Amino acid sequence: LLPFVVAEMSHWRFVGARVLAWTLVFVMSLTTLADLATHLQFRATYAVSTSADRAIGRRLDAELPADAVVLARTSEEHNHPLTLTGRTLVAGYGGWLWSRHYAWGERSTLLHALWSAEPAEFCPLAVHFGITHVVDAAFRVRAIAAEC
């Protein structure tokens, strides 16, 4: 907005208008620079995904087929590396889903049932929901077809 403000201030015709205009431009420029510095510091301190997360995401992207439906613990971690791959997830981050009024209760129950199920119970649930791959806590990829 600074160029528009300067353009408007160039029409001011009173005593001291030029000094006031340049003072305001200087102050607005300083606040913009301070905001930029704060933003850069925030990004460095609170990164959404680290370089290690991005490396895991690239590896998962290479290992998973493009049409994979993946069961992973993305529901518990808001910045899970699997979310960088663009694959279909059984559930995303629960806090985000809940705060946007998705029917999260049923999906949460399903996830707990899947993670705690014995192999005999897991396979019918996985097939029913179209799950093709599982990514465990160590980011290892398992194909469901090999187990079910």
PDB file of C-alpha atoms in Angstrom:
ATOM      1  CA  LEU A   1       0.000   0.000   0.000  1.00  0.00           C
ATOM      2  CA  LEU A   2       2.967   2.294   0.397  1.00  0.00           C
ATOM      3  CA  PRO A   3       2.992   3.445  -3.274  1.00  0.00           C
ATOM      4  CA  PHE A   4      -0.702   4.377  -3.055  1.00  0.00           C
ATOM      5  CA  VAL A   5      -0.154   6.297   0.168  1.00  0.00           C
ATOM      6  CA  VAL A   6       2.792   8.181  -1.379  1.00  0.00           C
ATOM      7  CA  ALA A   7       0.722   8.991  -4.460  1.00  0.00           C
ATOM      8  CA  GLU A   8      -2.047  10.400  -2.279  1.00  0.00           C
ATOM      9  CA  MET A   9       0.385  12.351  -0.094  1.00  0.00           C
ATOM     10  CA  SER A  10       1.942  13.945  -3.177  1.00  0.00           C
ATOM     11  CA  HIS A  11      -1.285  15.958  -3.509  1.00  0.00           C
ATOM     12  CA  TRP A  12      -0.997  17.490  -0.039  1.00  0.00           C
ATOM     13  CA  ARG A  13      -0.593  21.254  -0.235  1.00  0.00           C
ATOM     14  CA  PHE A  14      -0.029  22.646   3.252  1.00  0.00           C
ATOM     15  CA  VAL A  15       2.971  23.906   5.176  1.00  0.00           C
ATOM     16  CA  GLY A  16       5.209  21.013   6.171  1.00  0.00           C
ATOM     17  CA  ALA A  17       3.408  18.530   3.912  1.00  0.00           C
ATOM     18  CA  ARG A  18       6.613  17.406   2.225  1.00  0.00           C
ATOM     19  CA  VAL A  19       8.399  16.796   5.555  1.00  0.00           C
ATOM     20  CA  LEU A  20       5.380  14.975   6.978  1.00  0.00           C
ATOM     21  CA  ALA A  21       5.031  12.850   3.839  1.00  0.00           C
ATOM     22  CA  TRP A  22       8.668  11.747   3.851  1.00  0.00           C
ATOM     23  CA  THR A  23       8.551  11.096   7.604  1.00  0.00           C
ATOM     24  CA  LEU A  24       5.505   8.870   7.129  1.00  0.00           C
ATOM     25  CA  VAL A  25       7.165   7.038   4.220  1.00  0.00           C
ATOM     26  CA  PHE A  26      10.241   6.452   6.381  1.00  0.00           C
ATOM     27  CA  VAL A  27       8.188   5.154   9.322  1.00  0.00           C
ATOM     28  CA  MET A  28       6.087   2.883   7.075  1.00  0.00           C
ATOM     29  CA  SER A  29       9.245   1.527   5.457  1.00  0.00           C
ATOM     30  CA  LEU A  30      10.741   0.747   8.878  1.00  0.00           C
ATOM     31  CA  THR A  31       7.621  -1.081  10.022  1.00  0.00           C
ATOM     32  CA  THR A  32       7.598  -3.105   6.804  1.00  0.00           C
ATOM     33  CA  LEU A  33      11.243  -4.070   7.301  1.00  0.00           C
ATOM     34  CA  ALA A  34      10.595  -4.959  10.954  1.00  0.00           C
ATOM     35  CA  ASP A  35       7.656  -7.155   9.903  1.00  0.00           C
ATOM     36  CA  LEU A  36       9.823  -8.901   7.317  1.00  0.00           C
ATOM     37  CA  ALA A  37      12.570  -9.541   9.886  1.00  0.00           C
ATOM     38  CA  THR A  38      10.014 -10.933  12.347  1.00  0.00           C
ATOM     39  CA  HIS A  39       8.575 -13.199   9.652  1.00  0.00           C
ATOM     40  CA  LEU A  40      12.004 -14.536   8.706  1.00  0.00           C
ATOM     41  CA  GLN A  41      12.877 -15.204  12.343  1.00  0.00           C
ATOM     42  CA  PHE A  42       9.526 -16.972  12.876  1.00  0.00           C
ATOM     43  CA  ARG A  43      10.079 -19.192   9.822  1.00  0.00           C
ATOM     44  CA  ALA A  44      13.538 -20.149  11.059  1.00  0.00           C
ATOM     45  CA  THR A  45      12.345 -20.883  14.596  1.00  0.00           C
ATOM     46  CA  TYR A  46       9.025 -22.580  13.837  1.00  0.00           C
ATOM     47  CA  ALA A  47       9.562 -24.455  10.587  1.00  0.00           C
ATOM     48  CA  VAL A  48       6.554 -26.354   9.252  1.00  0.00           C
ATOM     49  CA  SER A  49       8.765 -29.079   7.853  1.00  0.00           C
ATOM     50  CA  THR A  50      12.470 -29.529   8.419  1.00  0.00           C
ATOM     51  CA  SER A  51      14.974 -30.650   5.806  1.00  0.00           C
ATOM     52  CA  ALA A  52      14.835 -34.136   7.407  1.00  0.00           C
ATOM     53  CA  ASP A  53      11.021 -34.142   7.012  1.00  0.00           C
ATOM     54  CA  ARG A  54      11.349 -33.125   3.365  1.00  0.00           C
ATOM     55  CA  ALA A  55      13.899 -35.905   2.763  1.00  0.00           C
ATOM     56  CA  ILE A  56      11.515 -38.452   4.307  1.00  0.00           C
ATOM     57  CA  GLY A  57       8.696 -37.030   2.187  1.00  0.00           C
ATOM     58  CA  ARG A  58      10.762 -37.428  -0.997  1.00  0.00           C
ATOM     59  CA  ARG A  59      11.628 -41.021  -0.059  1.00  0.00           C
ATOM     60  CA  LEU A  60       7.983 -41.862   0.682  1.00  0.00           C
ATOM     61  CA  ASP A  61       6.961 -40.192  -2.560  1.00  0.00           C
ATOM     62  CA  ALA A  62       9.332 -42.467  -4.467  1.00  0.00           C
ATOM     63  CA  GLU A  63       8.205 -45.621  -2.617  1.00  0.00           C
ATOM     64  CA  LEU A  64       4.431 -45.122  -2.765  1.00  0.00           C
ATOM     65  CA  PRO A  65       2.397 -45.480  -5.961  1.00  0.00           C
ATOM     66  CA  ALA A  66       0.567 -42.335  -7.069  1.00  0.00           C
ATOM     67  CA  ASP A  67      -2.838 -43.901  -6.379  1.00  0.00           C
ATOM     68  CA  ALA A  68      -1.959 -45.233  -2.905  1.00  0.00           C
ATOM     69  CA  VAL A  69      -4.424 -44.875  -0.040  1.00  0.00           C
ATOM     70  CA  VAL A  70      -2.200 -44.669   3.007  1.00  0.00           C
ATOM     71  CA  LEU A  71      -2.778 -45.431   6.661  1.00  0.00           C
ATOM     72  CA  ALA A  72      -0.268 -43.556   8.797  1.00  0.00           C
ATOM     73  CA  ARG A  73      -0.314 -41.689  12.067  1.00  0.00           C
ATOM     74  CA  THR A  74      -0.995 -38.421  10.256  1.00  0.00           C
ATOM     75  CA  SER A  75      -3.985 -37.952  12.540  1.00  0.00           C
ATOM     76  CA  GLU A  76      -1.705 -37.283  15.521  1.00  0.00           C
ATOM     77  CA  GLU A  77       0.953 -35.075  13.947  1.00  0.00           C
ATOM     78  CA  HIS A  78      -0.014 -31.890  12.122  1.00  0.00           C
ATOM     79  CA  ASN A  79       3.110 -31.826   9.950  1.00  0.00           C
ATOM     80  CA  HIS A  80       3.669 -35.506   9.185  1.00  0.00           C
ATOM     81  CA  PRO A  81       6.185 -35.953   6.305  1.00  0.00           C
ATOM     82  CA  LEU A  82       3.684 -38.133   4.435  1.00  0.00           C
ATOM     83  CA  THR A  83       1.495 -35.075   3.869  1.00  0.00           C
ATOM     84  CA  LEU A  84       4.232 -33.718   1.572  1.00  0.00           C
ATOM     85  CA  THR A  85       3.691 -36.564  -0.920  1.00  0.00           C
ATOM     86  CA  GLY A  86       0.165 -35.720  -2.025  1.00  0.00           C
ATOM     87  CA  ARG A  87      -1.044 -39.274  -1.452  1.00  0.00           C
ATOM     88  CA  THR A  88      -4.571 -40.018  -0.253  1.00  0.00           C
ATOM     89  CA  LEU A  89      -4.581 -40.423   3.515  1.00  0.00           C
ATOM     90  CA  VAL A  90      -7.068 -42.375   5.577  1.00  0.00           C
ATOM     91  CA  ALA A  91      -7.132 -39.362   7.899  1.00  0.00           C
ATOM     92  CA  GLY A  92      -5.299 -36.097   8.156  1.00  0.00           C
ATOM     93  CA  TYR A  93      -4.450 -34.234  11.322  1.00  0.00           C
ATOM     94  CA  GLY A  94      -7.312 -34.711  13.770  1.00  0.00           C
ATOM     95  CA  GLY A  95      -7.091 -31.245  15.279  1.00  0.00           C
ATOM     96  CA  TRP A  96      -7.515 -29.649  11.870  1.00  0.00           C
ATOM     97  CA  LEU A  97     -10.390 -31.959  10.908  1.00  0.00           C
ATOM     98  CA  TRP A  98     -12.189 -31.470  14.217  1.00  0.00           C
ATOM     99  CA  SER A  99     -11.834 -27.673  14.188  1.00  0.00           C
ATOM    100  CA  ARG A 100     -13.427 -27.538  10.718  1.00  0.00           C
ATOM    101  CA  HIS A 101     -16.418 -29.612  11.827  1.00  0.00           C
ATOM    102  CA  TYR A 102     -15.659 -32.781   9.892  1.00  0.00           C
ATOM    103  CA  ALA A 103     -17.220 -35.949  11.299  1.00  0.00           C
ATOM    104  CA  TRP A 104     -13.972 -36.777  13.032  1.00  0.00           C
ATOM    105  CA  GLY A 105     -15.360 -39.024  15.767  1.00  0.00           C
ATOM    106  CA  GLU A 106     -16.129 -41.956  13.452  1.00  0.00           C
ATOM    107  CA  ARG A 107     -12.805 -41.676  11.648  1.00  0.00           C
ATOM    108  CA  SER A 108     -10.927 -41.448  14.932  1.00  0.00           C
ATOM    109  CA  THR A 109     -12.634 -44.631  16.168  1.00  0.00           C
ATOM    110  CA  LEU A 110     -11.761 -46.360  12.895  1.00  0.00           C
ATOM    111  CA  LEU A 111      -8.095 -45.329  13.186  1.00  0.00           C
ATOM    112  CA  HIS A 112      -7.821 -46.650  16.725  1.00  0.00           C
ATOM    113  CA  ALA A 113      -9.442 -49.909  15.618  1.00  0.00           C
ATOM    114  CA  LEU A 114      -7.032 -50.236  12.682  1.00  0.00           C
ATOM    115  CA  TRP A 115      -3.891 -49.553  14.729  1.00  0.00           C
ATOM    116  CA  SER A 116      -4.887 -51.908  17.535  1.00  0.00           C
ATOM    117  CA  ALA A 117      -6.361 -54.692  15.358  1.00  0.00           C
ATOM    118  CA  GLU A 118      -4.937 -58.162  15.084  1.00  0.00           C
ATOM    119  CA  PRO A 119      -4.005 -59.206  11.510  1.00  0.00           C
ATOM    120  CA  ALA A 120      -7.242 -61.177  11.125  1.00  0.00           C
ATOM    121  CA  GLU A 121      -9.294 -58.069  12.027  1.00  0.00           C
ATOM    122  CA  PHE A 122      -7.053 -55.585  10.238  1.00  0.00           C
ATOM    123  CA  CYS A 123      -7.314 -57.032   6.723  1.00  0.00           C
ATOM    124  CA  PRO A 124     -11.125 -56.822   6.343  1.00  0.00           C
ATOM    125  CA  LEU A 125     -11.117 -53.246   7.680  1.00  0.00           C
ATOM    126  CA  ALA A 126      -8.241 -52.221   5.413  1.00  0.00           C
ATOM    127  CA  VAL A 127      -9.871 -53.748   2.341  1.00  0.00           C
ATOM    128  CA  HIS A 128     -13.239 -52.185   3.214  1.00  0.00           C
ATOM    129  CA  PHE A 129     -11.744 -48.696   3.416  1.00  0.00           C
ATOM    130  CA  GLY A 130      -9.513 -49.177   0.360  1.00  0.00           C
ATOM    131  CA  ILE A 131      -6.220 -48.902   2.230  1.00  0.00           C
ATOM    132  CA  THR A 132      -3.365 -50.002  -0.011  1.00  0.00           C
ATOM    133  CA  HIS A 133      -0.315 -49.112   2.098  1.00  0.00           C
ATOM    134  CA  VAL A 134       0.700 -48.543   5.711  1.00  0.00           C
ATOM    135  CA  VAL A 135       3.469 -46.188   6.844  1.00  0.00           C
ATOM    136  CA  ASP A 136       4.619 -46.986  10.372  1.00  0.00           C
ATOM    137  CA  ALA A 137       6.179 -44.701  12.984  1.00  0.00           C
ATOM    138  CA  ALA A 138       9.658 -45.327  11.517  1.00  0.00           C
ATOM    139  CA  PHE A 139       8.345 -44.253   8.058  1.00  0.00           C
ATOM    140  CA  ARG A 140       8.628 -47.764   6.629  1.00  0.00           C
ATOM    141  CA  VAL A 141       6.183 -48.534   3.811  1.00  0.00           C
ATOM    142  CA  ARG A 142       4.187 -51.774   3.863  1.00  0.00           C
ATOM    143  CA  ALA A 143       1.902 -52.880   1.041  1.00  0.00           C
ATOM    144  CA  ILE A 144      -1.413 -54.288   2.298  1.00  0.00           C
ATOM    145  CA  ALA A 145      -1.699 -56.648  -0.681  1.00  0.00           C
ATOM    146  CA  ALA A 146       1.275 -58.620   0.662  1.00  0.00           C
ATOM    147  CA  GLU A 147      -0.549 -59.232   3.960  1.00  0.00           C
ATOM    148  CA  CYS A 148      -4.221 -59.502   3.093  1.00  0.00           C
TER     149      CYS A 148
END
